[in-house]
PDB file of C-alpha atoms in Angstrom:
ATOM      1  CA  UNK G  32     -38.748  27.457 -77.977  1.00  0.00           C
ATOM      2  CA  UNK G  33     -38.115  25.349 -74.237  1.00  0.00           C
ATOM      3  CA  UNK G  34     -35.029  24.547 -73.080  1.00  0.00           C
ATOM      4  CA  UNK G  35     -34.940  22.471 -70.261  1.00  0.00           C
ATOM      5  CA  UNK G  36     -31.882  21.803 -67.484  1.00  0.00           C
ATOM      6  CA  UNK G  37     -31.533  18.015 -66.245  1.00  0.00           C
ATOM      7  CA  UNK G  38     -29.659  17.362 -62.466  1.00  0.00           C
ATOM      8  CA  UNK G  39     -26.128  15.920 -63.455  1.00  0.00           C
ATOM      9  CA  UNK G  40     -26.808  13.564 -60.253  1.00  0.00           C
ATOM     10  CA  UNK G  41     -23.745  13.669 -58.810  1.00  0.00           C
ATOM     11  CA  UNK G  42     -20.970  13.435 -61.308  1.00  0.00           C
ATOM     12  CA  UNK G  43     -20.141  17.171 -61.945  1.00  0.00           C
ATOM     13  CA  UNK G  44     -16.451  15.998 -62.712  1.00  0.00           C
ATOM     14  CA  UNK G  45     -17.516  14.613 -66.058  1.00  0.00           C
ATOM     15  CA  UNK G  46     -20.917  16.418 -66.530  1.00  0.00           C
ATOM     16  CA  UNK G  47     -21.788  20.026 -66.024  1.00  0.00           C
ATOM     17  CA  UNK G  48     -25.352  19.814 -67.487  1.00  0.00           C
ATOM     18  CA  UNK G  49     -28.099  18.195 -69.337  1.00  0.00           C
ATOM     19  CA  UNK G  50     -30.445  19.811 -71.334  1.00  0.00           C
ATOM     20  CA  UNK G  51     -33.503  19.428 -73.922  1.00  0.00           C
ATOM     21  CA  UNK G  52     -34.291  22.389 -76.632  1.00  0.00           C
ATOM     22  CA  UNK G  53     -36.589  22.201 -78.674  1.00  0.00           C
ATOM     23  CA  UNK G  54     -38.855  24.046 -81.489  1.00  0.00           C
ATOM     24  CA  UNK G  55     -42.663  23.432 -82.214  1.00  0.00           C
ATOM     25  CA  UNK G  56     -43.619  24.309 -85.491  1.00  0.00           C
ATOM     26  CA  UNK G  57     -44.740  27.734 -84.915  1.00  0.00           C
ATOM     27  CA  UNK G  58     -41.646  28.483 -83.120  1.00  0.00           C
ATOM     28  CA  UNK G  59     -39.598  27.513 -86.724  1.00  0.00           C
ATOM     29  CA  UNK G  60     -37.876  28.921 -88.527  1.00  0.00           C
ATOM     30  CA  UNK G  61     -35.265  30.076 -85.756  1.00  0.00           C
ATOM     31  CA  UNK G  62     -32.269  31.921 -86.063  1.00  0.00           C
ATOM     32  CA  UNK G  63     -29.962  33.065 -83.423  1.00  0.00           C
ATOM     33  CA  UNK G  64     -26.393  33.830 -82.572  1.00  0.00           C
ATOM     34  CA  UNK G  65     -24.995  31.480 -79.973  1.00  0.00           C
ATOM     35  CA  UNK G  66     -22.441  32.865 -77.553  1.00  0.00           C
ATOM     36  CA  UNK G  67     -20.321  29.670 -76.662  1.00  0.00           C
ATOM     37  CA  UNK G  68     -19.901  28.619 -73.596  1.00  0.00           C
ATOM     38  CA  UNK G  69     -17.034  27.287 -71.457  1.00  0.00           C
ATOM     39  CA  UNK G  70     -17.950  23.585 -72.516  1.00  0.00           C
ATOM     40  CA  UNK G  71     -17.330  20.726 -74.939  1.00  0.00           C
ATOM     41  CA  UNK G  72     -20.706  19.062 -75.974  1.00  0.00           C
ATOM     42  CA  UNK G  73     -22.120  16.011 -77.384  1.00  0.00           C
ATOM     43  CA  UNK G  74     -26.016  16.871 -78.654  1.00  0.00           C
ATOM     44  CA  UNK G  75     -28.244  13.598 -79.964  1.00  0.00           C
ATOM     45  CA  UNK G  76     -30.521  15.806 -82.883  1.00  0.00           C
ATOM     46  CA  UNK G  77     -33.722  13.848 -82.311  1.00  0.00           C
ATOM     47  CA  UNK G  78     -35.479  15.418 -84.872  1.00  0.00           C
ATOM     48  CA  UNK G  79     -35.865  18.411 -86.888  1.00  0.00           C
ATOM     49  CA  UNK G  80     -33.459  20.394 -89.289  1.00  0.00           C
ATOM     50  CA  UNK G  81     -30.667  22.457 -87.769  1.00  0.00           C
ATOM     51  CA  UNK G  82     -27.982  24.200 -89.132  1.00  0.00           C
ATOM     52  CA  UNK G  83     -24.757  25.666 -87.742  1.00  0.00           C
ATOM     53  CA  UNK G  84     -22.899  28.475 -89.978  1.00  0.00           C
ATOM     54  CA  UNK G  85     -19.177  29.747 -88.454  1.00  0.00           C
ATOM     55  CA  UNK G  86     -17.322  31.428 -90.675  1.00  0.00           C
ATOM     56  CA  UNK G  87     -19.580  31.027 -93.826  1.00  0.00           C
ATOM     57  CA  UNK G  88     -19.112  27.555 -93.332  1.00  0.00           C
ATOM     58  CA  UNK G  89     -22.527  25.530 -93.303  1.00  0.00           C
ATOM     59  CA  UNK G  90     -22.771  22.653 -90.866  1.00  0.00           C
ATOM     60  CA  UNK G  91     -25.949  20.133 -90.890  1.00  0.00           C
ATOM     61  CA  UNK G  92     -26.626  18.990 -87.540  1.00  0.00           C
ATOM     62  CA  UNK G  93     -28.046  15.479 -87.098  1.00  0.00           C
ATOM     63  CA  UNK G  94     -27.508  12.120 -85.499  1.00  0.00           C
ATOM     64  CA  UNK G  95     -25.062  12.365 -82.423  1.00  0.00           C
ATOM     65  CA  UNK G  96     -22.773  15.801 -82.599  1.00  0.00           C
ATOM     66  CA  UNK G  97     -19.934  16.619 -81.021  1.00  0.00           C
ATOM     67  CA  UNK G  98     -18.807  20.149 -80.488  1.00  0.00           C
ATOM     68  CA  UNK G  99     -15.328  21.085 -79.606  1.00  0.00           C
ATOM     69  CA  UNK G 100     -14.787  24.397 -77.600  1.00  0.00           C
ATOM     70  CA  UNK G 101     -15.462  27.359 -79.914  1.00  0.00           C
ATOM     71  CA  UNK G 102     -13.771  30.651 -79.043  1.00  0.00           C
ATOM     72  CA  UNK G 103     -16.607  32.822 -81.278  1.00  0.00           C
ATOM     73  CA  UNK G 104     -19.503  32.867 -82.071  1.00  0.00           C
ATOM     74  CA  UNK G 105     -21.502  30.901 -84.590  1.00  0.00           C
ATOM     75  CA  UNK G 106     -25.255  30.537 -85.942  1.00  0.00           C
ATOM     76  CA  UNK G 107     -27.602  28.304 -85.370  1.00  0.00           C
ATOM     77  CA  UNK G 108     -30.715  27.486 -87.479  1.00  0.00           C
ATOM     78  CA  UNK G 109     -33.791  25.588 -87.136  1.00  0.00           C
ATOM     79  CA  UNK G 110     -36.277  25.088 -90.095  1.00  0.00           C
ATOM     80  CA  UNK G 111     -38.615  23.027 -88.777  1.00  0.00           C
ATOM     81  CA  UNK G 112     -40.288  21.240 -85.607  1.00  0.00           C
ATOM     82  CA  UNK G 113     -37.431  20.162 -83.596  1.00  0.00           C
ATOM     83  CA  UNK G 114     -35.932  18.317 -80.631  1.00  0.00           C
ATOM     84  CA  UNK G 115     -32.263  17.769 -79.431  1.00  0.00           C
ATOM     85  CA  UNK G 116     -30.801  15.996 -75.885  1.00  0.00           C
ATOM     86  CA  UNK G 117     -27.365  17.073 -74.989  1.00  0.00           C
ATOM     87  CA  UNK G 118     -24.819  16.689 -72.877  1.00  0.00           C
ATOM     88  CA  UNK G 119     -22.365  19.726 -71.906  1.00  0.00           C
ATOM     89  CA  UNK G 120     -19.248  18.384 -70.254  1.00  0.00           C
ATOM     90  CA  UNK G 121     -16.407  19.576 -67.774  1.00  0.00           C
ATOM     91  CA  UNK G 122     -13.690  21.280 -69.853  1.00  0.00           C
ATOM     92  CA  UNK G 123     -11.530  17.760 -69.193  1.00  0.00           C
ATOM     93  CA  UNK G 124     -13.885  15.123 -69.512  1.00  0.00           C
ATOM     94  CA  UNK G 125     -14.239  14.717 -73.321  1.00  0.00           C
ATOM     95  CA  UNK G 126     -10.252  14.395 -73.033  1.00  0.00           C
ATOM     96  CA  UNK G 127     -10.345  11.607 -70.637  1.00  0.00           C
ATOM     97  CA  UNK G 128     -13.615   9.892 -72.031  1.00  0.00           C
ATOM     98  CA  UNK G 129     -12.586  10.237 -75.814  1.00  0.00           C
ATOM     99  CA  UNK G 130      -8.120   9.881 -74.920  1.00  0.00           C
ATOM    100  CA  UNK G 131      -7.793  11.688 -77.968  1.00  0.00           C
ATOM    101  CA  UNK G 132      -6.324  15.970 -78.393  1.00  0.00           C
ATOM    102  CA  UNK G 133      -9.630  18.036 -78.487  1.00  0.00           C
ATOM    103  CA  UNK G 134      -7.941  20.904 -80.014  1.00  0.00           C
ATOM    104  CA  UNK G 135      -8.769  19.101 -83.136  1.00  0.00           C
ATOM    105  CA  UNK G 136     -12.161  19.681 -82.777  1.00  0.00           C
ATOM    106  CA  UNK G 137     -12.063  23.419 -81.813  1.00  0.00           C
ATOM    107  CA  UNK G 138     -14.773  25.948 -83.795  1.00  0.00           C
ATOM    108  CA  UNK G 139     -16.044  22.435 -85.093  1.00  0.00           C
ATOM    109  CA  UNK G 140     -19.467  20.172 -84.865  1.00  0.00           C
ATOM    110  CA  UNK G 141     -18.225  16.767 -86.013  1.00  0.00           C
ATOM    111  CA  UNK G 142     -20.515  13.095 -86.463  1.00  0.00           C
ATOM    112  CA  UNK G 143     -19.541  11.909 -83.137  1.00  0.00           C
ATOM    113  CA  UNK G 144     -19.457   8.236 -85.372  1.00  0.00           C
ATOM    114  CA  UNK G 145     -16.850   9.461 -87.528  1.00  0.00           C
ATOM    115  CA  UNK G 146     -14.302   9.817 -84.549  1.00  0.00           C
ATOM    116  CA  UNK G 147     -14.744   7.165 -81.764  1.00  0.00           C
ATOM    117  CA  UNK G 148     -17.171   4.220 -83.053  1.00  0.00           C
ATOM    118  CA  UNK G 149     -16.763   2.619 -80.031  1.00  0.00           C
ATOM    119  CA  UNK G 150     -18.017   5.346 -78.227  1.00  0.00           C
ATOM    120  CA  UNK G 151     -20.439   6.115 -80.323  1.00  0.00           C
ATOM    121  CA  UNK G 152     -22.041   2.912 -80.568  1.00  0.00           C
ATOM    122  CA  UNK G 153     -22.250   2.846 -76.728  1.00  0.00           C
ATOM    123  CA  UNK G 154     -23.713   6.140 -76.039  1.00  0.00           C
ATOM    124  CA  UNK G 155     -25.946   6.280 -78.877  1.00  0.00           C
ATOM    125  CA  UNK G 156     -28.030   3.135 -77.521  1.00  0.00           C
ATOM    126  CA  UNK G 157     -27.986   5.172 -73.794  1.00  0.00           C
ATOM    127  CA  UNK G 158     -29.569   8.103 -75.461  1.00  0.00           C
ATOM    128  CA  UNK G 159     -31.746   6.486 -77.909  1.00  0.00           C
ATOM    129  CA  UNK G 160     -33.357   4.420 -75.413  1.00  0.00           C
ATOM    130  CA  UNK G 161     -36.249   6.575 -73.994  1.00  0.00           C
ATOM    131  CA  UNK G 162     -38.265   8.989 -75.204  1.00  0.00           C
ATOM    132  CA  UNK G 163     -38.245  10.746 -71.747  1.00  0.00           C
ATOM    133  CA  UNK G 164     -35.148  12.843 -71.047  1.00  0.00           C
ATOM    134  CA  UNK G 165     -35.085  12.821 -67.322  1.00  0.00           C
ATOM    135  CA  UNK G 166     -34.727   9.221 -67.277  1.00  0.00           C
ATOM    136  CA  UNK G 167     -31.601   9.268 -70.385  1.00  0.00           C
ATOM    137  CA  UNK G 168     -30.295  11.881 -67.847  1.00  0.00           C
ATOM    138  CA  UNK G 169     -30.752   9.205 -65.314  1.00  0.00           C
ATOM    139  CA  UNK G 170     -29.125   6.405 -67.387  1.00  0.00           C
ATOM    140  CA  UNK G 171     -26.548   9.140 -68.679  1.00  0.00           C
ATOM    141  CA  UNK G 172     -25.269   9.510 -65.282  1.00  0.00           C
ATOM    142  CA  UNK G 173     -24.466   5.559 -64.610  1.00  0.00           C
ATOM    143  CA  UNK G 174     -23.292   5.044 -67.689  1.00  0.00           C
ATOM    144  CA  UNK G 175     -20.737   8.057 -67.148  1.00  0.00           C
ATOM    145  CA  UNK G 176     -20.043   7.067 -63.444  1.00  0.00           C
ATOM    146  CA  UNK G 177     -18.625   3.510 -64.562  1.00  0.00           C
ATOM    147  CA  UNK G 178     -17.208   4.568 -68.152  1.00  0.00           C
ATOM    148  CA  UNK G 179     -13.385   4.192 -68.308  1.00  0.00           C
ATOM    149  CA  UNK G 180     -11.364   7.699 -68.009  1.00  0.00           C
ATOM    150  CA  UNK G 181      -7.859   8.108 -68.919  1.00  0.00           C
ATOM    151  CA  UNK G 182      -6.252  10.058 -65.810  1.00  0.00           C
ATOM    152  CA  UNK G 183      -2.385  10.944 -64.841  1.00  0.00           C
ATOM    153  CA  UNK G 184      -0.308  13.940 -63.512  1.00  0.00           C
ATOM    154  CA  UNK G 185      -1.415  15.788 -66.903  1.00  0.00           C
ATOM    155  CA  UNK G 186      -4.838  15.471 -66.440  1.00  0.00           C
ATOM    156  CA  UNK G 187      -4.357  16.436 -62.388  1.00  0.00           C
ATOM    157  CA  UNK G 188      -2.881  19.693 -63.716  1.00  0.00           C
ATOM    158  CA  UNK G 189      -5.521  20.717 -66.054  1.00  0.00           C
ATOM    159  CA  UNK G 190      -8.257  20.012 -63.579  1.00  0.00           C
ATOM    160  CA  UNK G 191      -6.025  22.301 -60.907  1.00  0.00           C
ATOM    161  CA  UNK G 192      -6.238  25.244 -63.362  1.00  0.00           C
ATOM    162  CA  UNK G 193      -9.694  24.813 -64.443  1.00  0.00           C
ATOM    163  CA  UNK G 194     -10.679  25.376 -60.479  1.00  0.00           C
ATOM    164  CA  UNK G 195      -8.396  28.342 -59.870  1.00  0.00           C
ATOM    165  CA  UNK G 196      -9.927  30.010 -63.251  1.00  0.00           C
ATOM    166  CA  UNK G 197     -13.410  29.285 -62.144  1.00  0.00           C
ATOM    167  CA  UNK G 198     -13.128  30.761 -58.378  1.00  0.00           C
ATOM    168  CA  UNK G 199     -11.226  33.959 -60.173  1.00  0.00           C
ATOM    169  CA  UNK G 200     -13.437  34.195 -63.010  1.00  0.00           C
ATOM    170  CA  UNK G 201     -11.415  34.194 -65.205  1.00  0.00           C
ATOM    171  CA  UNK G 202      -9.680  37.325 -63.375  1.00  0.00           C
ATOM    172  CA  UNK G 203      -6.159  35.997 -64.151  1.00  0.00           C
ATOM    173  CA  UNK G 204      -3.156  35.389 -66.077  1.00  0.00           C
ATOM    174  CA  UNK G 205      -1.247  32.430 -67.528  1.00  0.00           C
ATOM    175  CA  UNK G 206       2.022  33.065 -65.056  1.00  0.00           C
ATOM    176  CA  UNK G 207      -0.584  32.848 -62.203  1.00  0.00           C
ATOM    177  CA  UNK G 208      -1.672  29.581 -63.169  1.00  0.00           C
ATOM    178  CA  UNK G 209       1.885  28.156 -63.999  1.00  0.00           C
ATOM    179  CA  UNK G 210       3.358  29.399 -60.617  1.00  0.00           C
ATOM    180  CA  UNK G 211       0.913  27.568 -58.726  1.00  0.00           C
ATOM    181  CA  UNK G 212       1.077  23.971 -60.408  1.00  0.00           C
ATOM    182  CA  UNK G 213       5.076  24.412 -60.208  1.00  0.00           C
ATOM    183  CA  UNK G 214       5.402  23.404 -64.220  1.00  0.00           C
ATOM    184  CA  UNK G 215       6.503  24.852 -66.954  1.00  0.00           C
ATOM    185  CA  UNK G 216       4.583  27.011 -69.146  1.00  0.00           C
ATOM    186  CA  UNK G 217       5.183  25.572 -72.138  1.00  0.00           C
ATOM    187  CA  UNK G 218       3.809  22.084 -70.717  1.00  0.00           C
ATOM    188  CA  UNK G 219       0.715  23.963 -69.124  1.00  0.00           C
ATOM    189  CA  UNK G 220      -0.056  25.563 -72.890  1.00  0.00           C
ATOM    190  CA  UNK G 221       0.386  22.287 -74.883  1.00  0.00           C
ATOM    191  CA  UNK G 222      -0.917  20.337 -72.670  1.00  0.00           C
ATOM    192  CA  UNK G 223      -4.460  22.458 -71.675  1.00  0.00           C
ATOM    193  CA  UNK G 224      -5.307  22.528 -75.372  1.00  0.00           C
ATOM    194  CA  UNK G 225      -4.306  19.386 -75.984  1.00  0.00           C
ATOM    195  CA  UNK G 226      -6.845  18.409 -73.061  1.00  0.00           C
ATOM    196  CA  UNK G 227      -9.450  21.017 -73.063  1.00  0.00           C
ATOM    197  CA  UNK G 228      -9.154  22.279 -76.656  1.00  0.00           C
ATOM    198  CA  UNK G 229      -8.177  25.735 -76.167  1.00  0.00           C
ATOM    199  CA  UNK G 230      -4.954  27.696 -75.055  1.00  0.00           C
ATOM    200  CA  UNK G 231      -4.960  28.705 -71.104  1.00  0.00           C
ATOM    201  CA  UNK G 232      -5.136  32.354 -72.528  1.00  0.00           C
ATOM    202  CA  UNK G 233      -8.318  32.033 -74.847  1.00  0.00           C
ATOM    203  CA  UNK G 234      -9.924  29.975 -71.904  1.00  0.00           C
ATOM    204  CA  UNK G 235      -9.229  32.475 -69.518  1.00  0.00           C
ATOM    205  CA  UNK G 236     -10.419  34.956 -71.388  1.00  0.00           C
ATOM    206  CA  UNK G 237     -13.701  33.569 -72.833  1.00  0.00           C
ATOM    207  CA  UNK G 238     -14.474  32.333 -69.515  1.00  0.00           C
ATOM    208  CA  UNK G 239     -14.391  36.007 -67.855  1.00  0.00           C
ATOM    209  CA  UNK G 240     -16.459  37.186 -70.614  1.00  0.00           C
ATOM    210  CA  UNK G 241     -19.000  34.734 -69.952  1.00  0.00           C
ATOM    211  CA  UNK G 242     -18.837  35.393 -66.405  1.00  0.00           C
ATOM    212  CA  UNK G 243     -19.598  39.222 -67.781  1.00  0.00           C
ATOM    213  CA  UNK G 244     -22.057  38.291 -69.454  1.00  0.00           C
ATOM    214  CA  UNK G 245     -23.688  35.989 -67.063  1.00  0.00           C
ATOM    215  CA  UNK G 246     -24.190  38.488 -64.770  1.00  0.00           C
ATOM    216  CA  UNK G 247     -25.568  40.992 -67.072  1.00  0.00           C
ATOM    217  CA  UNK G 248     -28.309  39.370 -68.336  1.00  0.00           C
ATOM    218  CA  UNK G 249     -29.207  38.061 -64.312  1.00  0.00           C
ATOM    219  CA  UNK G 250     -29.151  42.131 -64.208  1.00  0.00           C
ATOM    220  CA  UNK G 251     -26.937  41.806 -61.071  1.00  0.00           C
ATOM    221  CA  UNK G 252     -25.062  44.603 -61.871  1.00  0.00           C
ATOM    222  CA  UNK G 253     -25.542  47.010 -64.774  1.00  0.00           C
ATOM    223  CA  UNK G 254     -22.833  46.931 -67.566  1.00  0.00           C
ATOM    224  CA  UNK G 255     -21.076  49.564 -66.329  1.00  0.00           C
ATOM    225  CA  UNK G 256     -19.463  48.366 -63.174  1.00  0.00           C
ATOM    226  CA  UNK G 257     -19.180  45.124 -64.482  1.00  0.00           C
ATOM    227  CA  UNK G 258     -16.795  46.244 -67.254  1.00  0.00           C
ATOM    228  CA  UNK G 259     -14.475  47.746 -64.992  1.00  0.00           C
ATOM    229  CA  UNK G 260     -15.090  44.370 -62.251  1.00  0.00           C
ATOM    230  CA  UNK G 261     -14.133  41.970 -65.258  1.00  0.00           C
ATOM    231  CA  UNK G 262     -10.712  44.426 -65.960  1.00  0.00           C
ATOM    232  CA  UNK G 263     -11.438  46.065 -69.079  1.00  0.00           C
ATOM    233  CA  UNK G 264      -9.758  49.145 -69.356  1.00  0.00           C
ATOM    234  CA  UNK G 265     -12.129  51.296 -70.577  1.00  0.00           C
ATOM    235  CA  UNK G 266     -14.745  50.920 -72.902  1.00  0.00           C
ATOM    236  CA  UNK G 267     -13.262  50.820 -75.788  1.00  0.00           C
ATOM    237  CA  UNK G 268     -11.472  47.957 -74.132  1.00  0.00           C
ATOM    238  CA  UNK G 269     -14.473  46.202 -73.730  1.00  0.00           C
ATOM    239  CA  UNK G 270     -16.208  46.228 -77.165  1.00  0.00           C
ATOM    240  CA  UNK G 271     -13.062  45.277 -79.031  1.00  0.00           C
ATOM    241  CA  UNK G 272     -13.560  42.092 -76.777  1.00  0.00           C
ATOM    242  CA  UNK G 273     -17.044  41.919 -77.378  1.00  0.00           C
ATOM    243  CA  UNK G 274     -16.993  42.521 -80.916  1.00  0.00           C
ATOM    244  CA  UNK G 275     -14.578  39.568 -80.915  1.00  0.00           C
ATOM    245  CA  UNK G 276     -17.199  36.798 -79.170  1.00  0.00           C
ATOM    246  CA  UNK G 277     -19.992  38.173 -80.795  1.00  0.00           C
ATOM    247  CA  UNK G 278     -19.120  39.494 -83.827  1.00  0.00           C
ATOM    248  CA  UNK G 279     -20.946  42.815 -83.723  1.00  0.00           C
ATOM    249  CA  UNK G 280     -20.708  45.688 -81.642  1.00  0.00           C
ATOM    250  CA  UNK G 281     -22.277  46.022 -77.943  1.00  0.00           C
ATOM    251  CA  UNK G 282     -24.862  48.441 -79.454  1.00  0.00           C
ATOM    252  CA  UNK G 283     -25.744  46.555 -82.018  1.00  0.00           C
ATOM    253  CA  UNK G 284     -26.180  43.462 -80.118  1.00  0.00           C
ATOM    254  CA  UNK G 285     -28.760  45.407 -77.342  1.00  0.00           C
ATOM    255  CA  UNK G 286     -30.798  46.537 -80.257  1.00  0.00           C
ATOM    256  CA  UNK G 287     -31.839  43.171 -80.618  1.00  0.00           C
ATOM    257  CA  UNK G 288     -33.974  40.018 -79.046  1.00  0.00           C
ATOM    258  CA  UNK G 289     -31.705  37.164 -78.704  1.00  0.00           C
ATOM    259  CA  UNK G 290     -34.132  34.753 -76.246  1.00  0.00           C
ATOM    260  CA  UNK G 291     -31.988  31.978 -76.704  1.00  0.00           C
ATOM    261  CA  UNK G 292     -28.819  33.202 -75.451  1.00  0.00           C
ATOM    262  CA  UNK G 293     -30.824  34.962 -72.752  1.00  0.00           C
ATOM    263  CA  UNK G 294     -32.600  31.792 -71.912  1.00  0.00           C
ATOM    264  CA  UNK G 295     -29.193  30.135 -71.256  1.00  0.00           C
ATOM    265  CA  UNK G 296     -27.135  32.369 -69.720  1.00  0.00           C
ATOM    266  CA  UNK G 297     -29.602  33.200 -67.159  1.00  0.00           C
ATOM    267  CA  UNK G 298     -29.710  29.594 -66.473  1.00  0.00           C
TER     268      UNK G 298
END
């Protein structure tokens, strides 16, 4: 297994990150949990067979897939040699590239052709252009920096409450985020999931989870002290949350190898 990081080059307002994984053959099969993270996603499969299952549900992944923002976490399978480009975007950016409500797409991978041919057809030629990825990540990044995004006050909102929950880390509340835009909270709920997929309260509260987590595997500070840092209660606190993400309990989870997640987190 490799997984590989590409430099956004300068657009982080649409793109967090690029990346490559892939599998050699005696790498396959693979099976892991993924822990999601705070993004939406667009991954071109450029060869190999992978599976997602969430909620016994079995997804084939292939072509050009997008992923909406998933609040637990789901398997992922790989049966053979395989290689995949994606693209992990800023929580508003598939909102303003796509103009269409994300929360449709939430615990989903969807044929990215099935819901925006336009878009489709245009990206897919950007990313099926080169075998190298550094240089799609290249071409990625001036295709994004002149692509048409749908902006207004809504939009300006979001993106305000996106930054304050990234400098608390997630340490916050809804009201928080409402008194300091001056709106409503009934616009600030519809209109973050309409934009970034989930409600301001499963956001917040994935995203300081991750943050958790994040630091735990850097081992930065042992599990401990971060449970209290990240406001949990207690313990018990804790792995009802964790249970919830990962769907198993904390010890059962450190009992095993899970590279991948490691692999990215760390990252």
């Amino acid at each position: 297994m490799n997984l590989t990081y590409f430099d956004n080059n300068k657009i982080p307002h649409i793109v967090e990150e690029y990346f490559e994984l892939s599998f050699s053959d005696s790498s396959v099969p693979f099976q892991s949990l993924i822990l999601p993270l705070e993004f939406t996603n667009i991954t071109h499969i450029i060869k190999g067979d992978q599976k997602s299952v969430f909620r016994k549900k079995e997804t084939q992944l292939e072509d050009l897939m997008l992923s909406g923002q998933f609040f637990r976490s789901y398997q992922f399978i790989v049966n053979s040699e395989s290689k995949s480009f994606g693209i992990s975007f800023h929580p508003t950016a598939l909102y303003k590239i796509l103009q269409t409500d994300i929360s449709k797409f939430e615990n989903k991978h969807v044929l990215l052709k099935d819901y925006n041919t336009d878009f489709y057809n245009s990206i897919s030629t950007v990313l099926k252009s080169s075998n190298s990825s550094k240089k799609i990540s290249q071409k990625l990044s001036v295709f994004f920096g002149t692509y048409p995004l749908k902006t207004d006050k809504n939009t300006e909102h979001i993106d305000n409450a996106i930054k304050q929950i990234k400098a608390k880390e997630g340490l916050l509340n809804v009201g928080e985020i409402v008194d300091e835009l001056l709106i409503s909270q009934k616009t600030l709920e519809t209109q973050f999931k309409k934009i970034v997929g989930l409600t301001p309260g499963k956001y917040i509260r994935k995203y300081r989870f991750l943050k958790l987590m994040k630091k735990y595997q850097s081992q930065v500070i042992n599990l401990k002290d971060l449970i209290y840092m990240y406001n949990y209660y207690d313990q018990s606190h804790f792995t009802k949350d964790f249970t919830l993400f990962m769907k198993e309990t904390p010890k059962a989870y450190f009992k095993k190898e899970y590279p991948l997640i490691k692999k990215y987190l760390k990252e």
